[in-house]
Tab-separated table of C-alpha atoms in Angstrom:
chain	number	residue	atom	x	y	z
A	1007	LEU	CA	-41.720	-34.393	-24.610
A	1008	ARG	CA	-43.996	-31.907	-24.737
A	1009	GLY	CA	-45.253	-32.235	-21.235
A	1010	VAL	CA	-41.278	-32.144	-20.026
A	1011	GLY	CA	-41.079	-28.890	-21.949
A	1012	ALA	CA	-44.228	-27.405	-20.310
A	1013	ILE	CA	-43.586	-28.582	-16.808
A	1014	GLY	CA	-40.336	-26.917	-17.051
A	1015	VAL	CA	-37.991	-28.548	-14.705
A	1016	ALA	CA	-34.202	-29.362	-15.125
A	1017	GLU	CA	-35.013	-33.006	-14.332
A	1018	GLY	CA	-36.951	-33.088	-17.724
A	1019	GLY	CA	-33.656	-32.438	-19.631
A	1020	PRO	CA	-32.275	-36.177	-19.737
A	1021	ILE	CA	-35.549	-37.516	-20.887
A	1022	ALA	CA	-35.701	-34.775	-23.821
A	1023	ALA	CA	-31.956	-35.265	-24.692
A	1024	ALA	CA	-32.383	-38.870	-24.897
A	1025	HIS	CA	-34.151	-37.953	-28.226
A	1026	LEU	CA	-31.612	-35.421	-29.551
A	1027	ASP	CA	-30.265	-37.876	-32.118
A	1028	SER	CA	-33.730	-39.688	-33.153
A	1029	ALA	CA	-34.093	-40.649	-36.570
A	1030	SER	CA	-37.707	-39.232	-36.218
A	1031	PRO	CA	-37.562	-35.495	-37.014
A	1032	VAL	CA	-40.969	-35.286	-35.099
A	1033	LEU	CA	-39.246	-36.796	-31.892
A	1034	ARG	CA	-35.955	-34.846	-32.402
A	1035	ARG	CA	-37.822	-31.618	-33.140
A	1036	GLU	CA	-39.721	-32.084	-30.063
A	1037	ALA	CA	-36.835	-32.764	-28.153
A	1038	LEU	CA	-35.174	-29.954	-29.062
A	1039	LEU	CA	-38.266	-27.527	-28.328
A	1040	ALA	CA	-38.367	-29.218	-24.871
A	1041	LEU	CA	-34.733	-27.923	-24.198
A	1042	ALA	CA	-35.340	-24.984	-25.179
A	1043	ALA	CA	-38.148	-24.413	-22.681
A	1044	LEU	CA	-36.325	-26.044	-19.970
A	1045	PRO	CA	-33.728	-24.514	-17.421
A	1046	SER	CA	-30.185	-23.773	-19.179
A	1047	THR	CA	-27.714	-26.294	-19.080
A	1048	GLY	CA	-24.850	-26.776	-21.274
A	1049	ARG	CA	-24.799	-30.274	-20.701
A	1050	TRP	CA	-26.228	-31.190	-24.243
A	1051	ARG	CA	-24.283	-27.922	-25.932
A	1052	SER	CA	-22.815	-30.221	-28.414
A	1053	ARG	CA	-25.402	-32.485	-29.277
A	1054	VAL	CA	-27.799	-29.242	-29.710
A	1055	ILE	CA	-24.994	-27.873	-32.029
A	1056	ASP	CA	-25.198	-30.887	-33.912
A	1057	ASN	CA	-28.820	-29.936	-34.784
A	1058	VAL	CA	-28.133	-26.456	-35.666
A	1059	GLY	CA	-26.131	-27.968	-38.687
A	1060	HIS	CA	-28.989	-30.429	-39.734
A	1061	PRO	CA	-29.937	-30.451	-43.358
A	1062	ASP	CA	-33.582	-30.132	-42.510
A	1063	PRO	CA	-34.798	-26.456	-41.597
A	1064	TRP	CA	-37.759	-27.777	-39.441
A	1065	ILE	CA	-34.707	-29.225	-37.290
A	1066	ARG	CA	-32.702	-26.230	-37.227
A	1067	SER	CA	-35.543	-23.924	-36.448
A	1068	ALA	CA	-36.037	-25.926	-33.029
A	1069	ALA	CA	-32.122	-26.344	-32.426
A	1070	TRP	CA	-31.241	-22.314	-32.569
A	1071	PRO	CA	-33.809	-21.793	-29.763
A	1072	ALA	CA	-32.520	-24.544	-27.791
A	1073	LEU	CA	-28.658	-23.451	-28.500
A	1074	VAL	CA	-29.606	-19.561	-27.810
A	1075	ARG	CA	-31.062	-20.955	-24.249
A	1076	ILE	CA	-27.907	-23.007	-23.548
A	1077	ASP	CA	-25.586	-20.395	-24.535
A	1078	ALA	CA	-27.623	-17.295	-23.402
A	1079	GLU	CA	-24.315	-15.608	-22.082
A	1080	ASP	CA	-21.915	-16.475	-25.022
A	1081	VAL	CA	-24.887	-16.072	-27.706
A	1082	GLY	CA	-22.843	-13.382	-29.750
A	1083	ILE	CA	-20.055	-15.762	-30.224
A	1084	VAL	CA	-22.333	-18.532	-31.313
A	1085	LEU	CA	-24.085	-16.693	-33.587
A	1086	SER	CA	-20.775	-15.202	-35.298
A	1087	THR	CA	-19.220	-18.494	-35.073
A	1088	ILE	CA	-21.936	-20.543	-36.803
A	1089	GLY	CA	-23.321	-17.740	-38.864
A	1090	THR	CA	-26.771	-16.952	-40.754
A	1091	ASP	CA	-28.770	-19.702	-41.193
A	1092	SER	CA	-29.985	-19.742	-44.955
A	1093	ASP	CA	-33.429	-20.368	-44.412
A	1094	ALA	CA	-35.826	-17.597	-43.476
A	1095	GLY	CA	-38.057	-19.924	-41.240
A	1096	VAL	CA	-34.826	-20.683	-39.175
A	1097	ARG	CA	-33.973	-17.180	-38.868
A	1098	ARG	CA	-37.482	-16.450	-37.790
A	1099	ALA	CA	-36.829	-18.899	-35.122
A	1100	VAL	CA	-33.636	-17.287	-33.926
A	1101	ALA	CA	-35.103	-13.861	-33.385
A	1102	GLY	CA	-37.693	-15.180	-31.014
A	1103	ALA	CA	-35.283	-17.125	-29.371
A	1104	LEU	CA	-33.010	-14.225	-28.758
A	1105	ALA	CA	-35.989	-12.300	-27.366
A	1106	GLU	CA	-37.004	-15.121	-25.249
A	1107	SER	CA	-33.908	-15.822	-23.782
A	1108	LEU	CA	-32.017	-12.735	-23.581
A	1109	GLY	CA	-34.560	-9.838	-23.294
A	1110	GLU	CA	-33.465	-6.272	-23.502
A	1111	ARG	CA	-29.946	-7.852	-24.302
A	1112	ALA	CA	-31.334	-9.259	-27.677
A	1113	ALA	CA	-31.509	-5.901	-29.124
A	1114	PRO	CA	-28.029	-5.631	-30.618
A	1115	PHE	CA	-28.610	-8.913	-32.297
A	1116	LEU	CA	-31.972	-8.470	-33.632
A	1117	LEU	CA	-31.790	-4.563	-34.784
A	1118	PRO	CA	-29.326	-5.770	-37.725
A	1119	MET	CA	-31.688	-8.505	-38.550
A	1120	LEU	CA	-34.190	-6.043	-39.545
A	1121	LYS	CA	-32.218	-5.803	-42.921
A	1122	ASP	CA	-33.575	-9.484	-43.606
A	1123	ASP	CA	-35.567	-10.707	-45.852
A	1124	PRO	CA	-39.341	-9.502	-45.538
A	1125	ARG	CA	-40.378	-12.548	-44.563
A	1126	VAL	CA	-38.131	-12.418	-41.449
A	1127	VAL	CA	-38.608	-8.946	-40.733
A	1128	PRO	CA	-42.061	-9.296	-38.881
A	1129	ALA	CA	-40.948	-12.088	-36.442
A	1130	VAL	CA	-37.772	-9.464	-35.807
A	1131	LEU	CA	-39.997	-6.619	-34.881
A	1132	SER	CA	-42.125	-8.873	-32.712
A	1133	ALA	CA	-39.064	-10.143	-30.826
A	1134	LEU	CA	-37.984	-6.385	-30.241
A	1135	VAL	CA	-41.426	-5.780	-28.794
A	1136	ARG	CA	-40.881	-8.678	-26.473
A	1137	ALA	CA	-37.565	-7.756	-25.548
A	1138	ARG	CA	-37.594	-4.213	-25.307
A	1139	GLY	CA	-41.119	-3.279	-24.464
A	1140	GLN	CA	-41.755	0.417	-24.920
A	1141	ASP	CA	-38.358	1.214	-26.161
A	1142	ALA	CA	-39.143	-0.448	-29.041
A	1143	ALA	CA	-41.949	1.972	-30.411
A	1144	PRO	CA	-39.739	4.296	-32.589
A	1145	THR	CA	-38.396	1.181	-34.196
A	1146	LEU	CA	-41.726	0.137	-35.009
A	1147	LEU	CA	-42.730	3.352	-36.003
A	1148	ASP	CA	-39.755	3.828	-38.476
A	1149	HIS	CA	-41.238	0.333	-40.239
A	1150	LEU	CA	-44.737	1.887	-40.463
A	1151	GLN	CA	-44.356	3.073	-44.072
A	1152	ASN	CA	-42.705	0.163	-45.298
A	1153	PRO	CA	-43.735	-1.031	-48.533
A	1154	ASP	CA	-44.295	-4.901	-47.490
A	1155	MET	CA	-47.679	-5.525	-46.124
A	1156	GLY	CA	-46.621	-8.091	-43.899
A	1157	ILE	CA	-44.009	-5.578	-42.183
A	1158	ARG	CA	-46.617	-2.911	-41.849
A	1159	ALA	CA	-49.220	-5.513	-40.116
A	1160	ALA	CA	-46.057	-6.545	-37.858
A	1161	VAL	CA	-45.788	-3.031	-36.893
A	1162	VAL	CA	-49.668	-2.507	-36.363
A	1163	GLU	CA	-49.475	-5.678	-33.963
A	1164	GLY	CA	-46.497	-4.731	-32.032
A	1165	LEU	CA	-47.830	-1.349	-31.374
A	1166	ALA	CA	-51.084	-2.561	-30.157
A	1167	SER	CA	-49.667	-4.483	-27.975
A	1168	LEU	CA	-47.678	-2.015	-25.970
A	1169	GLU	CA	-48.826	-0.235	-23.007
A	1170	LYS	CA	-51.327	2.711	-23.627
A	1171	GLY	CA	-48.223	5.145	-23.955
A	1172	ALA	CA	-46.946	3.480	-27.192
A	1173	GLY	CA	-50.716	3.159	-28.759
A	1174	ARG	CA	-50.822	6.968	-28.167
A	1175	ALA	CA	-47.334	7.492	-30.135
A	1176	PHE	CA	-49.016	5.662	-32.677
A	1177	THR	CA	-52.124	7.221	-33.151
A	1178	ASP	CA	-50.398	10.595	-33.349
A	1179	ALA	CA	-47.794	9.715	-36.001
């Protein structure tokens, strides 16, 4: 299943989808991760949504990226309908999936997530850097004085990954 996702061709969808209901959590998760990497198709949307509601957060953290990929155009509706997941690891996966699938359009969904649990904020900052590029620098700088070391480390990593212009803004701060 990892190879199916890595190849990235739509024909791999049925192979991955065959394992969406697997009793094995490993197969189920790998199927969801493969669907998240494949070209978007709504064909398996309802089965992916079933996994978003799975009791195991390990499965949900793979289901959300697949769902965001499938419903990229309607992600706001999907997020507001399903709501926020109770597990921080799942919310981190959602942040990464939003940046991956929506690019710049992810910012309105990511910015409110900056008020989340400190275990989630570093993933949100990283997602903002991927989604907004240089435009994420002011947001990163706003979090540089955060009392949480993990958040400050994510800020430094984010600034370091930006182009030289953001690096200069960081050293000037």
